[in-house]
Short mmCIF file of C-alpha atoms in Angstrom, two decimals:
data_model
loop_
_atom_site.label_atom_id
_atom_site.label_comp_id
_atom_site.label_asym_id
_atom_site.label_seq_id
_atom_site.Cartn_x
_atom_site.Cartn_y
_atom_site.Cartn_z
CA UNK H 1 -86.32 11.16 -32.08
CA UNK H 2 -84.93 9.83 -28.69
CA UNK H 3 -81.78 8.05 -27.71
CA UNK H 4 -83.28 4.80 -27.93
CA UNK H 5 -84.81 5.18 -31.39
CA UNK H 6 -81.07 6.67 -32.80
CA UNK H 7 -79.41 3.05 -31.28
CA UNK H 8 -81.86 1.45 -33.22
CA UNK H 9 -81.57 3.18 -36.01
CA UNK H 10 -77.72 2.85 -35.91
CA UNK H 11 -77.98 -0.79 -35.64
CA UNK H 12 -80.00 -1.05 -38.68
CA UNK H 13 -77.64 1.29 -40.55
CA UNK H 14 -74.75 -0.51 -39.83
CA UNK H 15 -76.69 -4.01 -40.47
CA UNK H 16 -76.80 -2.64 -44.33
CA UNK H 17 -72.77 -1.60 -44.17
CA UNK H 18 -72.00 -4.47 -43.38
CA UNK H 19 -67.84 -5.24 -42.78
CA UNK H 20 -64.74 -4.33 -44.54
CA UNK H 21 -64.77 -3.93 -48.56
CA UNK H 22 -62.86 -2.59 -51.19
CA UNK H 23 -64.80 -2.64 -54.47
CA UNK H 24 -63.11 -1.60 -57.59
CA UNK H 25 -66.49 -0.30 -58.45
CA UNK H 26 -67.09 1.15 -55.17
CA UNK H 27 -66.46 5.17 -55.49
CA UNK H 28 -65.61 4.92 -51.71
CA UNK H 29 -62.57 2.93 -51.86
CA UNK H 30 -61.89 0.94 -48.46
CA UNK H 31 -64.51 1.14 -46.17
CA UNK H 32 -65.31 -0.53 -42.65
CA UNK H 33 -68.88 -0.48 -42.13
CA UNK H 34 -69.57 2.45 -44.47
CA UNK H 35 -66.81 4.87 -42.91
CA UNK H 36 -64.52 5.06 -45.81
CA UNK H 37 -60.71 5.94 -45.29
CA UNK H 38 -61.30 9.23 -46.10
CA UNK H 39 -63.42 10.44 -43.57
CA UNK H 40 -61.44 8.38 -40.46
CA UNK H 41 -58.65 10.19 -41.96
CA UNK H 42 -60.18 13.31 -41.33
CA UNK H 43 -61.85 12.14 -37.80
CA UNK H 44 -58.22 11.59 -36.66
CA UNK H 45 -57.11 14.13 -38.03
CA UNK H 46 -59.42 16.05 -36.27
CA UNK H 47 -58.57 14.73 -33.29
CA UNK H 48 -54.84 14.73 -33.62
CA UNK H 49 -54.16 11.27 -33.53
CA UNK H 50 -52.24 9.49 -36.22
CA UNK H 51 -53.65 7.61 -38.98
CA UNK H 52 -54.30 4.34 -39.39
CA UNK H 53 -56.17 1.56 -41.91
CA UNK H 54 -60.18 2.45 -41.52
CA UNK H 55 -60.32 -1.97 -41.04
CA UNK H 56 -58.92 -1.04 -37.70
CA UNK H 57 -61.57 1.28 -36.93
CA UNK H 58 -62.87 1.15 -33.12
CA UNK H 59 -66.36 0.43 -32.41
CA UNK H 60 -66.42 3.58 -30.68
CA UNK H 61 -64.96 5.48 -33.55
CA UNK H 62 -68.00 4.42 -35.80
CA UNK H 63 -70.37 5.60 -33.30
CA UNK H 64 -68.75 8.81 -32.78
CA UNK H 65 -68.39 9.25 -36.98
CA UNK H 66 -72.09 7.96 -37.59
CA UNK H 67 -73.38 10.76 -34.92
CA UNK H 68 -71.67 13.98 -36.08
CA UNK H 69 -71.00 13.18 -39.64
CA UNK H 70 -74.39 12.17 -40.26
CA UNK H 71 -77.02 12.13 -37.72
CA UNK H 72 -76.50 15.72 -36.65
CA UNK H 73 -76.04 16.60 -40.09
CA UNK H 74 -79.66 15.53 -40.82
CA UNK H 75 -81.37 16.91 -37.51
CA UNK H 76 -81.79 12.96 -36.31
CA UNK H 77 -82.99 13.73 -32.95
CA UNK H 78 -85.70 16.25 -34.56
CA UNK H 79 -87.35 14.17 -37.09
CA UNK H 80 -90.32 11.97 -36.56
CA UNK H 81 -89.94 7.73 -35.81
CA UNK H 82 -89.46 5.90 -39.11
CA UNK H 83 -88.53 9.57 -41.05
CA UNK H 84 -84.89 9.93 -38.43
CA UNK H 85 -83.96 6.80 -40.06
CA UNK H 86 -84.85 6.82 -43.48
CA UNK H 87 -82.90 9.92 -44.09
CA UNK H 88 -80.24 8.54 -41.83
CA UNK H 89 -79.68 5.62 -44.18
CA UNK H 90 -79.58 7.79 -47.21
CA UNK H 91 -77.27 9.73 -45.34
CA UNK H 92 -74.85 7.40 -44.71
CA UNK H 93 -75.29 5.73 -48.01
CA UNK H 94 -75.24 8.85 -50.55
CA UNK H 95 -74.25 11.79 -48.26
CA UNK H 96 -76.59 14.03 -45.91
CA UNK H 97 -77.34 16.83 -48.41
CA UNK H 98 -78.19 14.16 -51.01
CA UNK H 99 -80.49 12.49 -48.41
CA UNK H 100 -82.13 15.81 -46.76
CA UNK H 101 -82.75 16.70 -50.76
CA UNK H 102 -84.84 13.39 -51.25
CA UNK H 103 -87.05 14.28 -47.90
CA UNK H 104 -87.36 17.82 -49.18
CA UNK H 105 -88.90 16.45 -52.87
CA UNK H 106 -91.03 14.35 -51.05
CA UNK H 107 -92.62 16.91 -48.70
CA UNK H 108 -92.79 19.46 -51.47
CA UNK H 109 -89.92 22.64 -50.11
CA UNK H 110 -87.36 23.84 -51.21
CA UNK H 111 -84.26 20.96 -51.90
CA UNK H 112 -81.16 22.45 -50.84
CA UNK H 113 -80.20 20.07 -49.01
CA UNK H 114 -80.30 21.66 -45.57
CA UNK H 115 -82.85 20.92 -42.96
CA UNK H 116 -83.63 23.79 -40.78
CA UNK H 117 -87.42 24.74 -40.21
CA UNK H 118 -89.54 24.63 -42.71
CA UNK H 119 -88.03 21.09 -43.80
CA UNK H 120 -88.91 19.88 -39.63
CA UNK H 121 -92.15 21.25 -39.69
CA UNK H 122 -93.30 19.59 -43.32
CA UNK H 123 -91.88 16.67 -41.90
CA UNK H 124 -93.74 16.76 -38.43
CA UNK H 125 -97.24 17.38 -40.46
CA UNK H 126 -96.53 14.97 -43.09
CA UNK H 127 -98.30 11.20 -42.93
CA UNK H 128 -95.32 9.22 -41.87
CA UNK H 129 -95.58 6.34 -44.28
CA UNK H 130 -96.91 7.93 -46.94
CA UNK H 131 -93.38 9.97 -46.78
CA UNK H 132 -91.18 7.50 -46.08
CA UNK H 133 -92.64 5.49 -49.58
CA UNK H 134 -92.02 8.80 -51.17
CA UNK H 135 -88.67 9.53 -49.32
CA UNK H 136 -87.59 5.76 -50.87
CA UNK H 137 -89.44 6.39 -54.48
CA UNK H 138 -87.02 9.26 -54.45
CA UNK H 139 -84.14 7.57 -53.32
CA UNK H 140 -84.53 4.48 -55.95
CA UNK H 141 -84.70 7.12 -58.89
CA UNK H 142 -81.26 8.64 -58.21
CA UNK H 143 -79.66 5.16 -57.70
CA UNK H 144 -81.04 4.11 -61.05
CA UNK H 145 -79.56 6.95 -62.69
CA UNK H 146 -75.96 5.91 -61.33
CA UNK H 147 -72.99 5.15 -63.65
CA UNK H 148 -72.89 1.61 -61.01
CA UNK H 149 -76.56 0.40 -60.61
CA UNK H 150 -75.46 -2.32 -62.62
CA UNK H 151 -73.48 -3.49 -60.14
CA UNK H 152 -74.63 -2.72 -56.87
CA UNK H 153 -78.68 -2.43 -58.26
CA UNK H 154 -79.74 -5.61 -56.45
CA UNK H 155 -78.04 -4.99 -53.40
CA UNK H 156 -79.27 -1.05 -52.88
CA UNK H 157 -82.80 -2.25 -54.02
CA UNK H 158 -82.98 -4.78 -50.96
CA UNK H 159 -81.46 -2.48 -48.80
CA UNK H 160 -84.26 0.94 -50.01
CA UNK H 161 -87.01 -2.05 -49.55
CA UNK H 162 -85.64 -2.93 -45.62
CA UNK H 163 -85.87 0.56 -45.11
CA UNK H 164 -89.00 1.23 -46.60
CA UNK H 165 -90.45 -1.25 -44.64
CA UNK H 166 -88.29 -1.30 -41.54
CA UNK H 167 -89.03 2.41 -41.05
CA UNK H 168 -92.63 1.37 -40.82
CA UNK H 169 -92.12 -0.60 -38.27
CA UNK H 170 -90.22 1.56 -36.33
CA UNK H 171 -93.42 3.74 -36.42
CA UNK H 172 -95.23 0.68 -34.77
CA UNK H 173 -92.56 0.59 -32.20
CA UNK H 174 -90.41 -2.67 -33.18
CA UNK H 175 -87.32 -2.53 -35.04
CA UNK H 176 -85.52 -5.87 -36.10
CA UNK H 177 -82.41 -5.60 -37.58
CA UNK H 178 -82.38 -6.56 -40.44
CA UNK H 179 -80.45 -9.28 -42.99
CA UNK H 180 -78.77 -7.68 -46.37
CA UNK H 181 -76.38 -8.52 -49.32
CA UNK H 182 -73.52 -7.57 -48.25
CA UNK H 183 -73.17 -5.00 -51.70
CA UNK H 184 -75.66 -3.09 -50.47
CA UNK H 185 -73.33 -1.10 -48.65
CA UNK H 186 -71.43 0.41 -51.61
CA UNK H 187 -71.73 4.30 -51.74
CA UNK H 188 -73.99 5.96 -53.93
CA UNK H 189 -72.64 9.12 -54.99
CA UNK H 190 -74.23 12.40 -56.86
CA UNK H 191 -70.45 12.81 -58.48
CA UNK H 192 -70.60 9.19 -59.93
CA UNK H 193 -74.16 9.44 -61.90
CA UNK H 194 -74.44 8.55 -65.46
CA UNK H 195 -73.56 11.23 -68.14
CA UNK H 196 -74.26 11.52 -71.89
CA UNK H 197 -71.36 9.63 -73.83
CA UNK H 198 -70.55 13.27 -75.16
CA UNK H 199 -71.28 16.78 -73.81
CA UNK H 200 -74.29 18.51 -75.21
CA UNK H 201 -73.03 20.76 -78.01
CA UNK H 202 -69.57 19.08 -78.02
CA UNK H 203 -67.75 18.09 -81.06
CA UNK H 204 -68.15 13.97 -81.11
CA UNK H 205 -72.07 15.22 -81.36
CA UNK H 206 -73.04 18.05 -83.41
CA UNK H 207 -69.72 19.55 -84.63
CA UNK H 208 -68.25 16.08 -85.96
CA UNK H 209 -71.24 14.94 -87.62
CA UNK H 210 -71.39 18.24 -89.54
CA UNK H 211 -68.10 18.59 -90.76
CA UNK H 212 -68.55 14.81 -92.49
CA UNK H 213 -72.01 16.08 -93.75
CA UNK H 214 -69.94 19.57 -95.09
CA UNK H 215 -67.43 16.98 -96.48
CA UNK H 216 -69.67 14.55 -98.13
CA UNK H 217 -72.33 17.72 -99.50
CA UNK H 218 -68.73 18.71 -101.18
CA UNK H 219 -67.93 16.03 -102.79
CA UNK H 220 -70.81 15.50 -103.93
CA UNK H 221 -70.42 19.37 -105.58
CA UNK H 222 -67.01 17.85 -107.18
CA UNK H 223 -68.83 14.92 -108.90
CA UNK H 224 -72.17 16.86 -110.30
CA UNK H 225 -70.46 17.96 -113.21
CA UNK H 226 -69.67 14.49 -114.44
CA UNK H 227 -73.12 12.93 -113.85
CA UNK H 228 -75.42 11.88 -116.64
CA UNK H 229 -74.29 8.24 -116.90
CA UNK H 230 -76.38 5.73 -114.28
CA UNK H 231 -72.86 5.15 -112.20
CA UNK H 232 -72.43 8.93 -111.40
CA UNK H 233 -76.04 9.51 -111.14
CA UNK H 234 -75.85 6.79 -108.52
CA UNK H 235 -73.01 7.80 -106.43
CA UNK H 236 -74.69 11.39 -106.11
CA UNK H 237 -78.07 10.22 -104.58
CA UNK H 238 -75.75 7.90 -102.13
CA UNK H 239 -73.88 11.03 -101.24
CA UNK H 240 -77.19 13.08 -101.33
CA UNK H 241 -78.61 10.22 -98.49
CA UNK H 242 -75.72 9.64 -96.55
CA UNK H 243 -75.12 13.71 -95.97
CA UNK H 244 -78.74 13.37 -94.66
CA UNK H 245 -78.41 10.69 -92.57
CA UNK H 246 -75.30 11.68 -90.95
CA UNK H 247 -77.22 15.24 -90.33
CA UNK H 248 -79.96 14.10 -88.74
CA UNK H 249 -78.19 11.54 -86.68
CA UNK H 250 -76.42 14.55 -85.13
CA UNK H 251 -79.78 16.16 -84.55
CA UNK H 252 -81.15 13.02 -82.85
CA UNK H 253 -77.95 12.17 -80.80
CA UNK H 254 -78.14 16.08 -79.54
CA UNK H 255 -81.61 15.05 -78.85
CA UNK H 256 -80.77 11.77 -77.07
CA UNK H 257 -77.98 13.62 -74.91
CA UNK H 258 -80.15 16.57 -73.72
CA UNK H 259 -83.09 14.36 -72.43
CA UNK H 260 -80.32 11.84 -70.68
CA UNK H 261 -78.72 14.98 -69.03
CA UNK H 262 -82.09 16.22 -67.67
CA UNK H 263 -82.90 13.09 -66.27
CA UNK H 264 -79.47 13.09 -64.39
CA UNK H 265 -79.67 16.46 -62.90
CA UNK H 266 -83.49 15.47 -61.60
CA UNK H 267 -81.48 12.33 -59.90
CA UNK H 268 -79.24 14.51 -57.82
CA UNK H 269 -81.79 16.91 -57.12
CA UNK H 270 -80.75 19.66 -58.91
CA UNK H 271 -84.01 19.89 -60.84
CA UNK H 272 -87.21 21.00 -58.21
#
């Protein structure tokens, strides 16, 4: 909410990037604490200067990048102590409208992932804490949901806890900066969460598994006329059961997929 408060903030966020990295598991390709070489591409761009590696990156250029491409984004200077920086974190970690959506859950309005009124006054009536648990309950659902929580899981987890509880403090009026794995500064992206092996309705699901059920009831068909000794009369109830199986596996699967997609449009927000 003032000058001071956004340093502190920044220093925190940063404390979480951490340095340079380049995990093959990391949607954001190479990144210098948490500006990926896409977006210094586009701040020099911007700026009509030529581009460069982002591990060269000035100190400057970070706090220039962190300000407009997030802070602003999320109304920094507007939000109460502790809230500015929880939704600045999420910011920086999983995009602005991604974070603004988790603040807008927790207070209750609309999530579309633009603050403008309504969100700042929720926000400026809500019990700080209270939202910032709720801001971070939100938070940890979508990163569980991701297609790489089982790599960077431990390390987003300490960082959601630091600020969870570093937010807190900020409301008390101290601030340390804090000490993270260094994973913890992977992005967490709405693009990269987990999917349903197969699309609901798609062939692998419900189309495959009744063709093989049309296949086996017809064979089955082929073989009736024959039965009446105990081999035949066997192979048509193991035909009979397997068309079953197959049929209801397809049912269940279809099942399966539906509820997994649901829970993955919740995670992104998409679901009020």
């Amino acid at each position: 909410m003032t000058a001071s408060n956004y340093d502190a903030a920044l220093k925190r966020v940063l404390a979480h990037e951490g340095g340079y990295a380049n995990h093959p598991a990391d949607p954001g390709g190479a990144t210098m604490k948490g500006v990926t070489q896409r977006v210094y591409d586009a701040y020099r761009d911007r700026h009509g200067m030529e581009r460069k590696a982002v591990r060269g990156i000035s100190a400057a250029e970070i706090a220039a990048i962190y300000r407009t491409q997030y802070a602003d984004k999320i109304a920094f200077d507007k939000l109460p102590t502790g809230i500015d920086y929880v939704v600045f974190d999420g910011a920086a970690n999983s995009g602005p409208a991604q974070s603004v959506k988790w603040l807008q859950r927790a207070l209750g309005v609309t999530a579309d992932g633009i603050i403008g009124n309504v969100t700042l006054s929720a926000a400026a009536k809500a019990p700080a804490a209270m939202l910032i648990d709720n801001i971070c309950e939100q938070r940890m659902r979508f990163l569980k949901a991701l297609k790489t929580w089982k790599t960077f899981g431990k390390g987003w987890s300490a960082r959601v806890s630091e600020v969870r509880s570093g937010a807190k403090r900020m409301i008390g009026g101290t601030s340390p900066v804090p000490s993270v794995s260094t994973e913890s500064g992977a992005k967490a992206s709405a693009s990269d969460v987990a999917a349903p092996a197969a699309p609901i309705g798609g062939p692998t699901a419900g189309a495959a598994s009744g063709a093989v059920a049309v296949a086996l009831e017809t064979a089955r068909q082929q073989i009736e006329p024959y039965a009446g000794t105990s081999t035949v009369n066997m192979i048509l109830v193991g035909l009979t059961i397997l068309a079953t199986a197959i049929a209801v596996g397809g049912v269940v699967y279809g099942l399966y997929a539906k509820a997994k997609a649901a829970k993955a449009k919740a995670a992104v927000g998409s679901v009020t």
